[in-house]
Amino acid sequence: DGGITQSPKYLFRKEGQNVTLSCEQNLNHDAMYWYRQDPGQGLRLIYYSQIVNDFQKGDIAEGYSVSREKKESFPLTVTSAQKNPTAFYLCASTPPGGFYNEQFFGPGTRLTVL
Amino acid sequence: AQTVTQSQPEMSVQEAETVTLSCTYDTSESDYYLFWYKQPPSRQMILVIRQEAYKQQNATENRFSVNFQKAAKSFSLKISDSQLGDAAMYFCAYRLGGSNYKLTFGKGTLLTVNP
């Protein structure tokens, strides 16, 4: 089955530690995205990548880093510089242009900082 | 920068009745797309309906339809014959035309369906 997988589903981290969230897709989509969701805030864009080896900052990139070494994978690292990392993180991807311009979402990762 | 506003943090509807969720957006562009996404308690985001700005005809998908008022920059979602499974958080989203597909979301409306 084609789709987007995010792992782990729940993640706990101690303050001061970096943590990496995984996002993999087998849909052959070019573009991938990371969003953060907080209660009452909707989804806010952290980083996005439209092609391998290239990515751009979104609206709230501070304290986060990404890489895009393979088309299928777009991991997000939450660094110790992120002041309030506890949130729900969603990864998404989009196929090449044309009719299918919607974003497809993964199931999300809930990160809790202890 | 584009912004999306959902003025109703919470709404409720009786089963089998109709409810309308509001969304307004701010843009100076003429080529864009609008979406409604549903997020049930599982937290999986599901596309409900989309609208291309250049199309005057309102989009419909079964019990879901939109009222797209381009001049007023309004994009409301109407759910007819509401079902218990419609209970979810609903997000309105905006995307600029062209090859950059990043979305700007509203803060969401939590819909409760009462039996």
CSV table of C-alpha atoms in Angstrom, one decimal:
chain,number,residue,atom,x,y,z
A,1,ASP,CA,0.0,0.0,0.0
A,2,GLY,CA,1.2,3.5,-0.9
A,3,GLY,CA,1.3,6.1,1.8
A,4,ILE,CA,3.2,8.2,4.3
A,5,THR,CA,4.6,6.7,7.5
A,6,GLN,CA,5.7,8.6,10.5
A,7,SER,CA,7.6,7.0,13.4
A,8,PRO,CA,7.4,6.8,16.3
A,9,LYS,CA,3.8,7.6,17.1
A,10,TYR,CA,4.7,8.8,20.6
A,11,LEU,CA,8.1,10.2,21.5
A,12,PHE,CA,9.4,11.4,24.8
A,13,ARG,CA,12.5,13.5,25.3
A,14,LYS,CA,14.4,15.1,28.1
A,15,GLU,CA,15.0,18.7,28.0
A,16,GLY,CA,18.3,19.6,26.3
A,17,GLN,CA,18.2,16.5,24.0
A,18,ASN,CA,17.9,16.6,20.2
A,19,VAL,CA,15.4,14.2,18.7
A,20,THR,CA,14.7,13.1,15.1
A,21,LEU,CA,11.2,12.4,13.8
A,22,SER,CA,11.0,10.1,10.8
A,23,CYS,CA,8.8,10.6,7.7
A,24,GLU,CA,8.8,8.2,4.8
A,25,GLN,CA,6.6,8.1,1.7
A,26,ASN,CA,6.4,5.5,-1.1
A,27,LEU,CA,4.1,7.6,-3.3
A,28,ASN,CA,6.9,8.9,-5.5
A,29,HIS,CA,5.9,12.5,-4.4
A,30,ASP,CA,8.5,15.2,-5.0
A,31,ALA,CA,7.4,17.7,-2.4
A,32,MET,CA,7.4,17.0,1.4
A,33,TYR,CA,6.4,19.2,4.4
A,34,TRP,CA,6.6,19.3,8.1
A,35,TYR,CA,3.9,20.9,10.2
A,36,ARG,CA,3.5,21.5,13.9
A,37,GLN,CA,0.1,21.4,15.5
A,38,ASP,CA,-0.7,23.0,18.9
A,39,PRO,CA,-4.1,23.3,20.5
A,40,GLY,CA,-6.0,26.3,19.1
A,41,GLN,CA,-3.2,27.1,16.6
A,42,GLY,CA,-4.0,25.0,13.6
A,43,LEU,CA,-1.1,23.7,11.5
A,44,ARG,CA,2.0,25.8,11.1
A,45,LEU,CA,4.7,25.0,8.5
A,46,ILE,CA,8.2,24.2,9.8
A,47,TYR,CA,10.1,23.2,6.7
A,48,TYR,CA,9.4,22.0,3.2
A,49,SER,CA,11.3,20.4,0.4
A,50,GLN,CA,10.3,20.4,-3.3
A,51,ILE,CA,13.2,18.4,-4.5
A,52,VAL,CA,16.0,16.1,-3.2
A,53,ASN,CA,18.9,18.0,-1.6
A,54,ASP,CA,16.9,21.2,-1.3
A,55,PHE,CA,14.6,22.6,1.4
A,56,GLN,CA,13.2,25.9,2.6
A,57,LYS,CA,12.2,27.3,5.9
A,58,GLY,CA,8.6,27.6,6.7
A,59,ASP,CA,7.0,30.0,9.2
A,60,ILE,CA,8.4,28.5,12.4
A,61,ALA,CA,11.8,27.0,11.5
A,62,GLU,CA,13.7,28.2,14.5
A,63,GLY,CA,15.0,25.3,16.6
A,64,TYR,CA,14.4,22.7,13.9
A,65,SER,CA,16.5,21.2,11.1
A,66,VAL,CA,15.8,18.8,8.2
A,67,SER,CA,17.5,16.9,5.5
A,68,ARG,CA,16.4,15.5,2.1
A,69,GLU,CA,18.9,13.1,0.9
A,70,LYS,CA,16.4,10.7,-0.6
A,71,LYS,CA,13.1,11.4,-2.4
A,72,GLU,CA,11.3,9.0,0.0
A,73,SER,CA,12.6,10.5,3.3
A,74,PHE,CA,12.3,13.8,5.0
A,75,PRO,CA,13.4,13.6,8.7
A,76,LEU,CA,12.9,16.4,11.1
A,77,THR,CA,15.3,17.1,14.0
A,78,VAL,CA,14.0,19.0,17.0
A,79,THR,CA,17.0,20.5,18.5
A,80,SER,CA,17.6,21.7,22.1
A,81,ALA,CA,17.2,25.3,20.8
A,82,GLN,CA,13.5,24.7,20.3
A,83,LYS,CA,12.0,26.4,23.4
A,84,ASN,CA,8.7,24.7,23.4
A,85,PRO,CA,8.9,21.4,21.5
A,86,THR,CA,6.0,19.6,23.0
A,87,ALA,CA,3.5,19.3,20.1
A,88,PHE,CA,1.9,17.1,17.5
A,89,TYR,CA,4.0,16.9,14.3
A,90,LEU,CA,2.6,16.1,10.9
A,91,CYS,CA,4.4,15.2,7.7
A,92,ALA,CA,2.8,15.6,4.3
A,93,SER,CA,3.7,15.2,0.7
A,94,THR,CA,2.4,16.4,-2.7
A,95,PRO,CA,2.6,14.8,-6.1
A,96,PRO,CA,3.9,16.7,-9.1
A,97,GLY,CA,1.6,19.5,-10.5
A,98,GLY,CA,-1.6,19.2,-12.3
A,99,PHE,CA,-4.9,18.0,-11.0
A,100,TYR,CA,-3.5,16.4,-7.9
A,101,ASN,CA,-2.6,19.5,-5.9
A,102,GLU,CA,-3.7,18.3,-2.5
A,103,GLN,CA,-1.3,17.4,0.3
A,104,PHE,CA,-1.4,13.8,1.7
A,105,PHE,CA,-0.7,13.5,5.4
A,106,GLY,CA,1.0,11.0,7.6
A,107,PRO,CA,-0.5,9.8,10.9
A,108,GLY,CA,1.6,12.2,13.0
A,109,THR,CA,4.1,12.0,15.9
A,110,ARG,CA,3.2,13.3,19.4
A,111,LEU,CA,6.4,14.7,21.0
A,112,THR,CA,6.5,15.3,24.7
A,113,VAL,CA,9.4,16.9,26.5
A,114,LEU,CA,9.8,15.8,30.1
B,1,ALA,CA,1.5,37.1,3.7
B,2,GLN,CA,-1.7,35.2,3.2
B,3,THR,CA,-3.8,34.5,6.3
B,4,VAL,CA,-6.8,32.2,6.9
B,5,THR,CA,-9.3,32.9,9.5
B,6,GLN,CA,-11.9,30.6,11.0
B,7,SER,CA,-14.0,32.6,13.4
B,8,GLN,CA,-15.9,29.7,15.0
B,9,PRO,CA,-13.7,27.7,17.4
B,10,GLU,CA,-16.5,25.3,18.1
B,11,MET,CA,-19.8,24.4,16.4
B,12,SER,CA,-22.5,21.8,17.2
B,13,VAL,CA,-25.2,20.3,15.0
B,14,GLN,CA,-27.9,17.7,15.5
B,15,GLU,CA,-27.6,14.5,13.6
B,16,ALA,CA,-29.3,14.7,10.2
B,17,GLU,CA,-29.3,18.5,10.2
B,18,THR,CA,-27.2,21.0,8.2
B,19,VAL,CA,-24.3,23.0,9.5
B,20,THR,CA,-22.1,25.7,7.9
B,21,LEU,CA,-18.5,26.4,8.9
B,22,SER,CA,-17.0,29.8,8.1
B,23,CYS,CA,-13.6,30.6,6.6
B,24,THR,CA,-12.2,33.9,5.3
B,25,TYR,CA,-8.8,34.5,3.8
B,26,ASP,CA,-6.7,37.4,2.8
B,27,THR,CA,-4.7,37.4,-0.4
B,28,SER,CA,-3.8,39.8,-3.2
B,29,GLU,CA,-3.3,36.9,-5.6
B,30,SER,CA,-5.8,35.8,-8.3
B,31,ASP,CA,-4.5,32.3,-8.8
B,32,TYR,CA,-5.0,30.1,-5.7
B,33,TYR,CA,-6.7,27.1,-4.3
B,34,LEU,CA,-8.8,26.5,-1.2
B,35,PHE,CA,-9.3,23.4,0.8
B,36,TRP,CA,-11.2,22.0,3.7
B,37,TYR,CA,-9.5,19.2,5.7
B,38,LYS,CA,-11.1,17.1,8.4
B,39,GLN,CA,-9.1,15.8,11.4
B,40,PRO,CA,-11.1,13.2,13.4
B,41,PRO,CA,-10.0,12.0,16.9
B,42,SER,CA,-7.5,9.7,15.2
B,43,ARG,CA,-5.7,12.9,14.1
B,44,GLN,CA,-5.3,11.7,10.5
B,45,MET,CA,-5.9,14.7,8.2
B,46,ILE,CA,-8.4,13.9,5.4
B,47,LEU,CA,-9.2,16.1,2.5
B,48,VAL,CA,-12.9,17.0,2.4
B,49,ILE,CA,-13.2,19.3,-0.6
B,50,ARG,CA,-11.2,21.7,-2.7
B,51,GLN,CA,-11.9,24.7,-4.8
B,52,GLU,CA,-9.9,26.3,-7.6
B,53,ALA,CA,-10.2,30.1,-7.4
B,54,TYR,CA,-10.7,30.5,-11.2
B,55,LYS,CA,-13.8,28.3,-11.1
B,56,GLN,CA,-17.0,30.1,-10.3
B,57,GLN,CA,-19.0,27.0,-9.7
B,58,ASN,CA,-19.0,25.9,-6.1
B,59,ALA,CA,-17.4,22.5,-5.4
B,60,THR,CA,-19.5,19.7,-4.0
B,61,GLU,CA,-18.6,16.2,-2.7
B,62,ASN,CA,-21.7,14.2,-1.7
B,63,ARG,CA,-23.0,15.8,1.5
B,64,PHE,CA,-20.2,18.5,1.5
B,65,SER,CA,-20.4,21.7,-0.5
B,66,VAL,CA,-18.8,25.0,-0.4
B,67,ASN,CA,-20.0,28.6,-0.8
B,68,PHE,CA,-17.1,30.3,-2.5
B,69,GLN,CA,-17.4,34.1,-2.6
B,70,LYS,CA,-14.2,35.3,-4.3
B,71,ALA,CA,-14.8,39.0,-4.0
B,72,ALA,CA,-15.6,38.7,-0.3
B,73,LYS,CA,-12.7,36.2,0.2
B,74,SER,CA,-15.0,33.8,1.9
B,75,PHE,CA,-15.0,30.0,1.6
B,76,SER,CA,-17.6,28.3,3.9
B,77,LEU,CA,-18.3,24.6,4.2
B,78,LYS,CA,-21.8,23.2,4.3
B,79,ILE,CA,-22.4,19.8,5.7
B,80,SER,CA,-25.8,18.4,4.9
B,81,ASP,CA,-27.5,15.5,6.7
B,82,SER,CA,-24.8,15.5,9.4
B,83,GLN,CA,-23.7,12.1,10.7
B,84,LEU,CA,-21.9,11.1,13.9
B,85,GLY,CA,-18.8,10.4,11.9
B,86,ASP,CA,-18.6,14.0,10.8
B,87,ALA,CA,-17.6,15.0,14.3
B,88,ALA,CA,-14.0,16.3,13.9
B,89,MET,CA,-11.8,19.3,13.8
B,90,TYR,CA,-12.2,21.1,10.4
B,91,PHE,CA,-9.4,23.2,8.9
B,92,CYS,CA,-9.7,25.6,6.1
B,93,ALA,CA,-6.5,26.0,4.0
B,94,TYR,CA,-5.1,28.2,1.3
B,95,ARG,CA,-2.5,27.5,-1.4
B,96,LEU,CA,-1.1,29.9,-3.9
B,97,GLY,CA,-1.2,28.8,-7.5
B,98,GLY,CA,2.0,27.7,-9.2
B,99,SER,CA,4.5,25.0,-8.3
B,100,ASN,CA,4.8,25.7,-4.6
B,101,TYR,CA,2.2,23.6,-2.8
B,102,LYS,CA,2.7,24.8,0.7
B,103,LEU,CA,-0.5,25.4,2.6
B,104,THR,CA,-1.6,28.1,5.1
B,105,PHE,CA,-4.1,26.8,7.6
B,106,GLY,CA,-6.8,28.4,9.7
B,107,LYS,CA,-6.9,27.6,13.4
B,108,GLY,CA,-9.7,25.1,13.0
B,109,THR,CA,-13.4,24.6,14.0
B,110,LEU,CA,-14.3,21.7,16.3
B,111,LEU,CA,-17.6,20.2,15.2
B,112,THR,CA,-19.7,18.2,17.5
B,113,VAL,CA,-22.6,16.1,16.2
B,114,ASN,CA,-25.3,15.4,18.7
B,115,PRO,CA,-27.4,12.2,18.4
